[in-house]
Amino acid sequence: MKFKERVFSGMQPTGSLHLGNYLGAMLQWIELQKTHECIYCVVDMHAITVWQDPDELKSAIRQVTAAYIASGLDPKRSILFNQSEVAAHAELAWIFNCVARLGWLNRMTQFKEKAGKDRENASVGLYVYPNLMAADILAYRATHVPVGDDQKQHLELSRDIAQKFNNDFKQWIEKAGYVDGNFFPLPEPVITGPATRVMSLRDGTKKMSKSDPSDLSRINLTDDADTIAKKIQKAKTDPEPLPSELKGLDGRPEAENLVGIYAALAGRSKAKVLEEFGGAQFSAFKKALAELCVEKLGPIAAETKRLMADPAEIDRVLASGSERARVIAGPIIAEVKDVVGFVRS
Ligand code: TYM
C-alpha cells in the first residue's frame, strides 16, 4: 500500500521546553505544518516513566501545549493533543511489547543513560518506552517524524517494530486486503537544520537537557530577556576568535554549538554565520547571539504566559485535538486487532 504522507512527533511534559527542543524539533514541526498533515502530541504517558508530581504534571501538560501554540503551531491546521487521551497509543504499545525483542531494547542507549547505575530500580515503563514511541507513530501510520538527533536510535527501533509486525502477520495482513503485505509504513526520521543536537552552555560535549542540574546550562522557552542574556554571557567558550570557515570549528565544541544556535535562530547555515562573524571575539558574537535569542524567544515566552492565563481554552484545544486524533487512530487500531486475531464485539 502506498502510504499517505503524514507527520507525527511529540515532546515530554517534564518541566518547561528549552532551546534544544525548539531548534532541534519545533522549527521543523512549524515548517512541515505548511505542507503536511501533522499530528503533534504532548507525551504525558512517556513522562510518567520517571516519577512526576501529579499537580506539576497537569500544569506541565498545559504549559507545553501553550508553548506549542506560542511557537507557531496552529491548532486548527495541526492536531495538538495529549497522548493519554487517545487509548490507541496504550493499546498498540501493548501489542508492540509483544513484537519487540528484549535484545532490541537492551541496546537502547537512552535507557542506559536514564536508568544509570540503579537499573534494577528503573520502572518497567522506562524500559519499554521506545515501544510506546513506535505505537505513537504507527497508530496514525505516520511516515515522517521530525526530531532531534538524540531520538535517532528510537526511530530505528520503530522501523524494526513496523517491519517485524508486517512480517509476523503477513498472511493475515494480506487476507485483510493489503496485497503487498505492508500494514505499517517504515517511518522516516526527519533530522535537519544546523542545530539537530544543541549542547549545554556549560559543557559543549553534553546535550542541552531538562535534567541538567544547572539552569545555566540551558535556555528555557520561559526565560526572560535578562536571564537569556546572562546565560549566553556566561556560556563557556575558548580563548580564540571565531574562525571564518566551518573546518575551523573542529575540536571547538562550545564555539560550534553557539554558531549552530545562531544559525538555526537566524534561518541561515553555519557557514554563512561564519562569513559574517569570522575573526570576531566571543564578546561581540555573544552580544549578537543574545539579541537574536531575545528577539526570537521573547515573544514565545510572552504568548505562552498569556495562554496559560486561560487554562480552560488550552483544555479545549487538547479536547478537540484528541477527538481528531481518535478519528484517525480508531480504524487503524481496529484493523490491528483483527490482524492479530482478537475478537471485536
Ligand atoms: P523529548 O521530550 O526529550 O524532546 C522533544 C524533542 O526535542 C528534541 N531535543 C533536542 N534537539 C536538539 N538538541 C537537544 N539538546 C535536544 N533535546 C531534545 C528531541 O530530539 C525531540 O525531538 N521520546 C521523545 C518524545 C516522543 C516522540 C514520540 C517523538 C514520544 N513519542 C514519537 C517522536 C515520535 C522525547 O523524549 O523527546
mmCIF file with all atom_site columns, N, CA and C and ligand atoms in Angstrom, residues 8-14 17-26 29 41 43 46 68 83 110 114 129 132-134 136-137 145-152 154-155 158 195-200 206-210, ligand 1:
data_model
loop_
_atom_site.group_PDB
_atom_site.id
_atom_site.type_symbol
_atom_site.label_atom_id
_atom_site.label_alt_id
_atom_site.label_comp_id
_atom_site.label_asym_id
_atom_site.label_entity_id
_atom_site.label_seq_id
_atom_site.pdbx_PDB_ins_code
_atom_site.Cartn_x
_atom_site.Cartn_y
_atom_site.Cartn_z
_atom_site.occupancy
_atom_site.B_iso_or_equiv
_atom_site.pdbx_formal_charge
_atom_site.auth_seq_id
_atom_site.auth_comp_id
_atom_site.auth_asym_id
_atom_site.auth_atom_id
_atom_site.pdbx_PDB_model_num
ATOM   1   N N   . PHE A 1 8   ? 4.204  12.844 12.420 1.00 0.00 ? 8   PHE A N   1
ATOM   2   C CA  . PHE A 1 8   ? 3.896  12.723 13.851 1.00 0.00 ? 8   PHE A CA  1
ATOM   3   C C   . PHE A 1 8   ? 5.146  13.056 14.659 1.00 0.00 ? 8   PHE A C   1
ATOM   4   N N   . SER A 1 9   ? 4.983  13.800 15.740 1.00 0.00 ? 9   SER A N   1
ATOM   5   C CA  . SER A 1 9   ? 6.077  13.941 16.697 1.00 0.00 ? 9   SER A CA  1
ATOM   6   C C   . SER A 1 9   ? 5.512  14.338 18.060 1.00 0.00 ? 9   SER A C   1
ATOM   7   N N   . GLY A 1 10  ? 6.391  14.314 19.072 1.00 0.00 ? 10  GLY A N   1
ATOM   8   C CA  . GLY A 1 10  ? 5.919  14.633 20.416 1.00 0.00 ? 10  GLY A CA  1
ATOM   9   C C   . GLY A 1 10  ? 7.028  15.135 21.316 1.00 0.00 ? 10  GLY A C   1
ATOM   10  N N   . MET A 1 11  ? 6.605  15.763 22.418 1.00 0.00 ? 11  MET A N   1
ATOM   11  C CA  . MET A 1 11  ? 7.557  16.193 23.449 1.00 0.00 ? 11  MET A CA  1
ATOM   12  C C   . MET A 1 11  ? 7.014  15.802 24.814 1.00 0.00 ? 11  MET A C   1
ATOM   13  N N   . GLN A 1 12  ? 7.921  15.552 25.728 1.00 0.00 ? 12  GLN A N   1
ATOM   14  C CA  . GLN A 1 12  ? 7.508  15.180 27.087 1.00 0.00 ? 12  GLN A CA  1
ATOM   15  C C   . GLN A 1 12  ? 7.193  16.417 27.930 1.00 0.00 ? 12  GLN A C   1
ATOM   16  N N   . PRO A 1 13  ? 6.075  16.368 28.664 1.00 0.00 ? 13  PRO A N   1
ATOM   17  C CA  . PRO A 1 13  ? 5.760  17.491 29.554 1.00 0.00 ? 13  PRO A CA  1
ATOM   18  C C   . PRO A 1 13  ? 6.460  17.321 30.901 1.00 0.00 ? 13  PRO A C   1
ATOM   19  N N   . THR A 1 14  ? 7.770  17.485 30.881 1.00 0.00 ? 14  THR A N   1
ATOM   20  C CA  . THR A 1 14  ? 8.530  17.397 32.133 1.00 0.00 ? 14  THR A CA  1
ATOM   21  C C   . THR A 1 14  ? 9.287  18.712 32.238 1.00 0.00 ? 14  THR A C   1
ATOM   22  N N   . LEU A 1 17  ? 9.933  23.677 28.174 1.00 0.00 ? 17  LEU A N   1
ATOM   23  C CA  . LEU A 1 17  ? 10.742 23.339 26.996 1.00 0.00 ? 17  LEU A CA  1
ATOM   24  C C   . LEU A 1 17  ? 11.985 24.235 26.961 1.00 0.00 ? 17  LEU A C   1
ATOM   25  N N   . HIS A 1 18  ? 13.011 23.782 26.265 1.00 0.00 ? 18  HIS A N   1
ATOM   26  C CA  . HIS A 1 18  ? 14.255 24.567 26.184 1.00 0.00 ? 18  HIS A CA  1
ATOM   27  C C   . HIS A 1 18  ? 14.658 24.758 24.721 1.00 0.00 ? 18  HIS A C   1
ATOM   28  N N   . LEU A 1 19  ? 15.749 25.498 24.567 1.00 0.00 ? 19  LEU A N   1
ATOM   29  C CA  . LEU A 1 19  ? 16.210 25.843 23.223 1.00 0.00 ? 19  LEU A CA  1
ATOM   30  C C   . LEU A 1 19  ? 16.505 24.609 22.359 1.00 0.00 ? 19  LEU A C   1
ATOM   31  N N   . GLY A 1 20  ? 16.973 23.527 22.973 1.00 0.00 ? 20  GLY A N   1
ATOM   32  C CA  . GLY A 1 20  ? 17.237 22.282 22.227 1.00 0.00 ? 20  GLY A CA  1
ATOM   33  C C   . GLY A 1 20  ? 15.951 21.749 21.615 1.00 0.00 ? 20  GLY A C   1
ATOM   34  N N   . ASN A 1 21  ? 14.877 21.717 22.393 1.00 0.00 ? 21  ASN A N   1
ATOM   35  C CA  . ASN A 1 21  ? 13.583 21.254 21.867 1.00 0.00 ? 21  ASN A CA  1
ATOM   36  C C   . ASN A 1 21  ? 13.135 22.147 20.713 1.00 0.00 ? 21  ASN A C   1
ATOM   37  N N   . TYR A 1 22  ? 13.331 23.445 20.914 1.00 0.00 ? 22  TYR A N   1
ATOM   38  C CA  . TYR A 1 22  ? 12.847 24.410 19.922 1.00 0.00 ? 22  TYR A CA  1
ATOM   39  C C   . TYR A 1 22  ? 13.624 24.298 18.606 1.00 0.00 ? 22  TYR A C   1
ATOM   40  N N   . LEU A 1 23  ? 14.954 24.293 18.697 1.00 0.00 ? 23  LEU A N   1
ATOM   41  C CA  . LEU A 1 23  ? 15.759 24.286 17.464 1.00 0.00 ? 23  LEU A CA  1
ATOM   42  C C   . LEU A 1 23  ? 15.854 22.892 16.850 1.00 0.00 ? 23  LEU A C   1
ATOM   43  N N   . GLY A 1 24  ? 15.925 21.878 17.718 1.00 0.00 ? 24  GLY A N   1
ATOM   44  C CA  . GLY A 1 24  ? 16.095 20.512 17.210 1.00 0.00 ? 24  GLY A CA  1
ATOM   45  C C   . GLY A 1 24  ? 14.822 19.962 16.599 1.00 0.00 ? 24  GLY A C   1
ATOM   46  N N   . ALA A 1 25  ? 13.669 20.351 17.136 1.00 0.00 ? 25  ALA A N   1
ATOM   47  C CA  . ALA A 1 25  ? 12.415 19.746 16.676 1.00 0.00 ? 25  ALA A CA  1
ATOM   48  C C   . ALA A 1 25  ? 11.382 20.789 16.225 1.00 0.00 ? 25  ALA A C   1
ATOM   49  N N   . MET A 1 26  ? 11.062 21.713 17.119 1.00 0.00 ? 26  MET A N   1
ATOM   50  C CA  . MET A 1 26  ? 9.914  22.601 16.876 1.00 0.00 ? 26  MET A CA  1
ATOM   51  C C   . MET A 1 26  ? 10.001 23.387 15.568 1.00 0.00 ? 26  MET A C   1
ATOM   52  N N   . TRP A 1 29  ? 8.874  21.230 12.938 1.00 0.00 ? 29  TRP A N   1
ATOM   53  C CA  . TRP A 1 29  ? 7.417  20.987 13.050 1.00 0.00 ? 29  TRP A CA  1
ATOM   54  C C   . TRP A 1 29  ? 6.648  22.122 12.366 1.00 0.00 ? 29  TRP A C   1
ATOM   55  N N   . CYS A 1 41  ? 1.994  15.736 19.567 1.00 0.00 ? 41  CYS A N   1
ATOM   56  C CA  . CYS A 1 41  ? 1.467  15.158 20.794 1.00 0.00 ? 41  CYS A CA  1
ATOM   57  C C   . CYS A 1 41  ? 2.256  15.649 22.011 1.00 0.00 ? 41  CYS A C   1
ATOM   58  N N   . VAL A 1 43  ? 3.453  14.047 25.168 1.00 0.00 ? 43  VAL A N   1
ATOM   59  C CA  . VAL A 1 43  ? 3.513  12.628 25.534 1.00 0.00 ? 43  VAL A CA  1
ATOM   60  C C   . VAL A 1 43  ? 3.553  12.448 27.065 1.00 0.00 ? 43  VAL A C   1
ATOM   61  N N   . HIS A 1 46  ? 4.655  8.982  28.372 1.00 0.00 ? 46  HIS A N   1
ATOM   62  C CA  . HIS A 1 46  ? 6.116  8.827  28.434 1.00 0.00 ? 46  HIS A CA  1
ATOM   63  C C   . HIS A 1 46  ? 6.680  9.537  29.669 1.00 0.00 ? 46  HIS A C   1
ATOM   64  N N   . TYR A 1 68  ? 3.635  25.079 22.445 1.00 0.00 ? 68  TYR A N   1
ATOM   65  C CA  . TYR A 1 68  ? 3.433  24.636 21.048 1.00 0.00 ? 68  TYR A CA  1
ATOM   66  C C   . TYR A 1 68  ? 2.755  25.758 20.257 1.00 0.00 ? 68  TYR A C   1
ATOM   67  N N   . GLN A 1 83  ? -1.288 12.544 24.756 1.00 0.00 ? 83  GLN A N   1
ATOM   68  C CA  . GLN A 1 83  ? -1.242 11.107 24.464 1.00 0.00 ? 83  GLN A CA  1
ATOM   69  C C   . GLN A 1 83  ? -2.245 10.268 25.260 1.00 0.00 ? 83  GLN A C   1
ATOM   70  N N   . GLN A 1 110 ? 19.532 5.379  25.450 1.00 0.00 ? 110 GLN A N   1
ATOM   71  C CA  . GLN A 1 110 ? 18.857 6.343  26.325 1.00 0.00 ? 110 GLN A CA  1
ATOM   72  C C   . GLN A 1 110 ? 18.361 5.669  27.616 1.00 0.00 ? 110 GLN A C   1
ATOM   73  N N   . LYS A 1 114 ? 19.410 6.941  31.231 1.00 0.00 ? 114 LYS A N   1
ATOM   74  C CA  . LYS A 1 114 ? 18.395 7.389  32.197 1.00 0.00 ? 114 LYS A CA  1
ATOM   75  C C   . LYS A 1 114 ? 18.333 6.490  33.420 1.00 0.00 ? 114 LYS A C   1
ATOM   76  N N   . TYR A 1 129 ? 9.751  2.145  26.953 1.00 0.00 ? 129 TYR A N   1
ATOM   77  C CA  . TYR A 1 129 ? 9.490  3.490  26.425 1.00 0.00 ? 129 TYR A CA  1
ATOM   78  C C   . TYR A 1 129 ? 9.517  3.536  24.895 1.00 0.00 ? 129 TYR A C   1
ATOM   79  N N   . LEU A 1 132 ? 6.335  2.281  23.154 1.00 0.00 ? 132 LEU A N   1
ATOM   80  C CA  . LEU A 1 132 ? 5.232  3.252  23.183 1.00 0.00 ? 132 LEU A CA  1
ATOM   81  C C   . LEU A 1 132 ? 5.455  4.327  22.119 1.00 0.00 ? 132 LEU A C   1
ATOM   82  N N   . MET A 1 133 ? 6.700  4.691  21.922 1.00 0.00 ? 133 MET A N   1
ATOM   83  C CA  . MET A 1 133 ? 7.011  5.682  20.884 1.00 0.00 ? 133 MET A CA  1
ATOM   84  C C   . MET A 1 133 ? 6.640  5.146  19.497 1.00 0.00 ? 133 MET A C   1
ATOM   85  N N   . ALA A 1 134 ? 6.949  3.872  19.263 1.00 0.00 ? 134 ALA A N   1
ATOM   86  C CA  . ALA A 1 134 ? 6.585  3.259  17.979 1.00 0.00 ? 134 ALA A CA  1
ATOM   87  C C   . ALA A 1 134 ? 5.064  3.264  17.829 1.00 0.00 ? 134 ALA A C   1
ATOM   88  N N   . ASP A 1 136 ? 2.964  5.398  19.182 1.00 0.00 ? 136 ASP A N   1
ATOM   89  C CA  . ASP A 1 136 ? 2.534  6.777  18.913 1.00 0.00 ? 136 ASP A CA  1
ATOM   90  C C   . ASP A 1 136 ? 2.520  7.046  17.409 1.00 0.00 ? 136 ASP A C   1
ATOM   91  N N   . ILE A 1 137 ? 3.608  6.662  16.793 1.00 0.00 ? 137 ILE A N   1
ATOM   92  C CA  . ILE A 1 137 ? 3.806  6.989  15.372 1.00 0.00 ? 137 ILE A CA  1
ATOM   93  C C   . ILE A 1 137 ? 2.907  6.124  14.489 1.00 0.00 ? 137 ILE A C   1
ATOM   94  N N   . VAL A 1 145 ? 8.877  11.687 10.827 1.00 0.00 ? 145 VAL A N   1
ATOM   95  C CA  . VAL A 1 145 ? 8.965  12.018 12.251 1.00 0.00 ? 145 VAL A CA  1
ATOM   96  C C   . VAL A 1 145 ? 10.098 13.020 12.493 1.00 0.00 ? 145 VAL A C   1
ATOM   97  N N   . PRO A 1 146 ? 9.746  14.313 12.614 1.00 0.00 ? 146 PRO A N   1
ATOM   98  C CA  . PRO A 1 146 ? 10.784 15.322 12.857 1.00 0.00 ? 146 PRO A CA  1
ATOM   99  C C   . PRO A 1 146 ? 11.216 15.342 14.324 1.00 0.00 ? 146 PRO A C   1
ATOM   100 N N   . VAL A 1 147 ? 12.492 15.094 14.551 1.00 0.00 ? 147 VAL A N   1
ATOM   101 C CA  . VAL A 1 147 ? 13.035 15.028 15.913 1.00 0.00 ? 147 VAL A CA  1
ATOM   102 C C   . VAL A 1 147 ? 14.469 15.541 15.923 1.00 0.00 ? 147 VAL A C   1
ATOM   103 N N   . GLY A 1 148 ? 15.013 15.710 17.127 1.00 0.00 ? 148 GLY A N   1
ATOM   104 C CA  . GLY A 1 148 ? 16.434 15.991 17.289 1.00 0.00 ? 148 GLY A CA  1
ATOM   105 C C   . GLY A 1 148 ? 17.232 14.700 17.136 1.00 0.00 ? 148 GLY A C   1
ATOM   106 N N   . ASP A 1 149 ? 18.528 14.868 17.034 1.00 0.00 ? 149 ASP A N   1
ATOM   107 C CA  . ASP A 1 149 ? 19.438 13.757 16.784 1.00 0.00 ? 149 ASP A CA  1
ATOM   108 C C   . ASP A 1 149 ? 19.364 12.654 17.856 1.00 0.00 ? 149 ASP A C   1
ATOM   109 N N   . ASP A 1 150 ? 19.039 13.030 19.093 1.00 0.00 ? 150 ASP A N   1
ATOM   110 C CA  . ASP A 1 150 ? 19.052 12.040 20.185 1.00 0.00 ? 150 ASP A CA  1
ATOM   111 C C   . ASP A 1 150 ? 17.949 10.983 20.051 1.00 0.00 ? 150 ASP A C   1
ATOM   112 N N   . GLN A 1 151 ? 16.987 11.201 19.156 1.00 0.00 ? 151 GLN A N   1
ATOM   113 C CA  . GLN A 1 151 ? 15.888 10.233 19.010 1.00 0.00 ? 151 GLN A CA  1
ATOM   114 C C   . GLN A 1 151 ? 16.109 9.232  17.873 1.00 0.00 ? 151 GLN A C   1
ATOM   115 N N   . LYS A 1 152 ? 17.256 9.352  17.237 1.00 0.00 ? 152 LYS A N   1
ATOM   116 C CA  . LYS A 1 152 ? 17.538 8.521  16.061 1.00 0.00 ? 152 LYS A CA  1
ATOM   117 C C   . LYS A 1 152 ? 17.420 7.013  16.357 1.00 0.00 ? 152 LYS A C   1
ATOM   118 N N   . HIS A 1 154 ? 15.817 5.484  18.726 1.00 0.00 ? 154 HIS A N   1
ATOM   119 C CA  . HIS A 1 154 ? 14.432 5.096  18.995 1.00 0.00 ? 154 HIS A CA  1
ATOM   120 C C   . HIS A 1 154 ? 13.643 4.947  17.694 1.00 0.00 ? 154 HIS A C   1
ATOM   121 N N   . LEU A 1 155 ? 13.933 5.821  16.738 1.00 0.00 ? 155 LEU A N   1
ATOM   122 C CA  . LEU A 1 155 ? 13.185 5.740  15.480 1.00 0.00 ? 155 LEU A CA  1
ATOM   123 C C   . LEU A 1 155 ? 13.614 4.534  14.656 1.00 0.00 ? 155 LEU A C   1
ATOM   124 N N   . SER A 1 158 ? 11.542 1.872  15.958 1.00 0.00 ? 158 SER A N   1
ATOM   125 C CA  . SER A 1 158 ? 10.166 1.959  15.438 1.00 0.00 ? 158 SER A CA  1
ATOM   126 C C   . SER A 1 158 ? 10.086 1.295  14.059 1.00 0.00 ? 158 SER A C   1
ATOM   127 N N   . ALA A 1 195 ? 21.000 22.772 13.942 1.00 0.00 ? 195 ALA A N   1
ATOM   128 C CA  . ALA A 1 195 ? 21.062 22.541 15.395 1.00 0.00 ? 195 ALA A CA  1
ATOM   129 C C   . ALA A 1 195 ? 20.286 21.282 15.783 1.00 0.00 ? 195 ALA A C   1
ATOM   130 N N   . THR A 1 196 ? 20.647 20.148 15.177 1.00 0.00 ? 196 THR A N   1
ATOM   131 C CA  . THR A 1 196 ? 19.944 18.897 15.498 1.00 0.00 ? 196 THR A CA  1
ATOM   132 C C   . THR A 1 196 ? 20.371 18.364 16.859 1.00 0.00 ? 196 THR A C   1
ATOM   133 N N   . ARG A 1 197 ? 21.485 18.875 17.360 1.00 0.00 ? 197 ARG A N   1
ATOM   134 C CA  . ARG A 1 197 ? 21.951 18.479 18.692 1.00 0.00 ? 197 ARG A CA  1
ATOM   135 C C   . ARG A 1 197 ? 22.508 19.715 19.389 1.00 0.00 ? 197 ARG A C   1
ATOM   136 N N   . VAL A 1 198 ? 21.658 20.397 20.140 1.00 0.00 ? 198 VAL A N   1
ATOM   137 C CA  . VAL A 1 198 ? 22.075 21.601 20.856 1.00 0.00 ? 198 VAL A CA  1
ATOM   138 C C   . VAL A 1 198 ? 22.751 21.151 22.152 1.00 0.00 ? 198 VAL A C   1
ATOM   139 N N   . MET A 1 199 ? 23.931 21.702 22.419 1.00 0.00 ? 199 MET A N   1
ATOM   140 C CA  . MET A 1 199 ? 24.700 21.245 23.565 1.00 0.00 ? 199 MET A CA  1
ATOM   141 C C   . MET A 1 199 ? 24.514 22.185 24.759 1.00 0.00 ? 199 MET A C   1
ATOM   142 N N   . SER A 1 200 ? 24.892 21.696 25.924 1.00 0.00 ? 200 SER A N   1
ATOM   143 C CA  . SER A 1 200 ? 24.834 22.501 27.158 1.00 0.00 ? 200 SER A CA  1
ATOM   144 C C   . SER A 1 200 ? 25.688 23.751 27.003 1.00 0.00 ? 200 SER A C   1
ATOM   145 N N   . LYS A 1 206 ? 28.180 17.944 26.263 1.00 0.00 ? 206 LYS A N   1
ATOM   146 C CA  . LYS A 1 206 ? 26.959 17.355 26.843 1.00 0.00 ? 206 LYS A CA  1
ATOM   147 C C   . LYS A 1 206 ? 25.733 17.975 26.200 1.00 0.00 ? 206 LYS A C   1
ATOM   148 N N   . LYS A 1 207 ? 24.701 17.148 25.967 1.00 0.00 ? 207 LYS A N   1
ATOM   149 C CA  . LYS A 1 207 ? 23.477 17.645 25.335 1.00 0.00 ? 207 LYS A CA  1
ATOM   150 C C   . LYS A 1 207 ? 22.745 18.638 26.252 1.00 0.00 ? 207 LYS A C   1
ATOM   151 N N   . MET A 1 208 ? 22.176 19.677 25.681 1.00 0.00 ? 208 MET A N   1
ATOM   152 C CA  . MET A 1 208 ? 21.304 20.555 26.482 1.00 0.00 ? 208 MET A CA  1
ATOM   153 C C   . MET A 1 208 ? 20.084 19.741 26.905 1.00 0.00 ? 208 MET A C   1
ATOM   154 N N   . SER A 1 209 ? 19.787 19.706 28.199 1.00 0.00 ? 209 SER A N   1
ATOM   155 C CA  . SER A 1 209 ? 18.668 18.862 28.620 1.00 0.00 ? 209 SER A CA  1
ATOM   156 C C   . SER A 1 209 ? 17.971 19.437 29.848 1.00 0.00 ? 209 SER A C   1
ATOM   157 N N   . LYS A 1 210 ? 16.701 19.003 29.989 1.00 0.00 ? 210 LYS A N   1
ATOM   158 C CA  . LYS A 1 210 ? 15.895 19.468 31.119 1.00 0.00 ? 210 LYS A CA  1
ATOM   159 C C   . LYS A 1 210 ? 16.449 18.944 32.429 1.00 0.00 ? 210 LYS A C   1
HETATM 160 P P1  . TYM B 2 .   ? 11.917 14.999 24.401 1.00 0.00 ? 1   TYM B P1  1
HETATM 161 O O1  . TYM B 2 .   ? 10.711 15.451 25.128 1.00 0.00 ? 1   TYM B O1  1
HETATM 162 O O2  . TYM B 2 .   ? 13.127 14.597 25.172 1.00 0.00 ? 1   TYM B O2  1
HETATM 163 O O3  . TYM B 2 .   ? 12.378 16.093 23.366 1.00 0.00 ? 1   TYM B O3  1
HETATM 164 C C1  . TYM B 2 .   ? 11.465 16.650 22.429 1.00 0.00 ? 1   TYM B C1  1
HETATM 165 C C2  . TYM B 2 .   ? 12.179 16.896 21.121 1.00 0.00 ? 1   TYM B C2  1
HETATM 166 O O4  . TYM B 2 .   ? 13.287 17.790 21.309 1.00 0.00 ? 1   TYM B O4  1
HETATM 167 C C3  . TYM B 2 .   ? 14.479 17.209 20.786 1.00 0.00 ? 1   TYM B C3  1
HETATM 168 N N1  . TYM B 2 .   ? 15.611 17.596 21.635 1.00 0.00 ? 1   TYM B N1  1
HETATM 169 C C4  . TYM B 2 .   ? 16.731 18.154 21.172 1.00 0.00 ? 1   TYM B C4  1
HETATM 170 N N2  . TYM B 2 .   ? 17.111 18.503 19.931 1.00 0.00 ? 1   TYM B N2  1
HETATM 171 C C5  . TYM B 2 .   ? 18.325 19.085 19.787 1.00 0.00 ? 1   TYM B C5  1
HETATM 172 N N3  . TYM B 2 .   ? 19.165 19.328 20.834 1.00 0.00 ? 1   TYM B N3  1
HETATM 173 C C6  . TYM B 2 .   ? 18.822 18.991 22.097 1.00 0.00 ? 1   TYM B C6  1
HETATM 174 N N4  . TYM B 2 .   ? 19.640 19.246 23.104 1.00 0.00 ? 1   TYM B N4  1
HETATM 175 C C7  . TYM B 2 .   ? 17.554 18.377 22.309 1.00 0.00 ? 1   TYM B C7  1
HETATM 176 N N5  . TYM B 2 .   ? 16.897 17.933 23.404 1.00 0.00 ? 1   TYM B N5  1
HETATM 177 C C8  . TYM B 2 .   ? 15.724 17.459 22.967 1.00 0.00 ? 1   TYM B C8  1
HETATM 178 C C9  . TYM B 2 .   ? 14.236 15.707 20.842 1.00 0.00 ? 1   TYM B C9  1
HETATM 179 O O5  . TYM B 2 .   ? 15.054 15.025 19.921 1.00 0.00 ? 1   TYM B O5  1
HETATM 180 C C10 . TYM B 2 .   ? 12.771 15.626 20.493 1.00 0.00 ? 1   TYM B C10 1
HETATM 181 O O6  . TYM B 2 .   ? 12.585 15.652 19.103 1.00 0.00 ? 1   TYM B O6  1
HETATM 182 N N6  . TYM B 2 .   ? 10.927 10.335 23.070 1.00 0.00 ? 1   TYM B N6  1
HETATM 183 C C11 . TYM B 2 .   ? 10.670 11.694 22.707 1.00 0.00 ? 1   TYM B C11 1
HETATM 184 C C12 . TYM B 2 .   ? 9.208  12.062 22.662 1.00 0.00 ? 1   TYM B C12 1
HETATM 185 C C13 . TYM B 2 .   ? 8.348  11.168 21.840 1.00 0.00 ? 1   TYM B C13 1
HETATM 186 C C14 . TYM B 2 .   ? 8.305  11.120 20.433 1.00 0.00 ? 1   TYM B C14 1
HETATM 187 C C15 . TYM B 2 .   ? 7.312  10.140 20.111 1.00 0.00 ? 1   TYM B C15 1
HETATM 188 C C16 . TYM B 2 .   ? 8.995  11.772 19.434 1.00 0.00 ? 1   TYM B C16 1
HETATM 189 C C17 . TYM B 2 .   ? 7.436  10.284 22.315 1.00 0.00 ? 1   TYM B C17 1
HETATM 190 N N7  . TYM B 2 .   ? 6.820  9.656  21.274 1.00 0.00 ? 1   TYM B N7  1
HETATM 191 C C18 . TYM B 2 .   ? 7.020  9.807  18.808 1.00 0.00 ? 1   TYM B C18 1
HETATM 192 C C19 . TYM B 2 .   ? 8.680  11.440 18.112 1.00 0.00 ? 1   TYM B C19 1
HETATM 193 C C20 . TYM B 2 .   ? 7.714  10.479 17.806 1.00 0.00 ? 1   TYM B C20 1
HETATM 194 C C21 . TYM B 2 .   ? 11.353 12.575 23.740 1.00 0.00 ? 1   TYM B C21 1
HETATM 195 O O7  . TYM B 2 .   ? 11.613 12.188 24.843 1.00 0.00 ? 1   TYM B O7  1
HETATM 196 O O8  . TYM B 2 .   ? 11.532 13.828 23.369 1.00 0.00 ? 1   TYM B O8  1
#
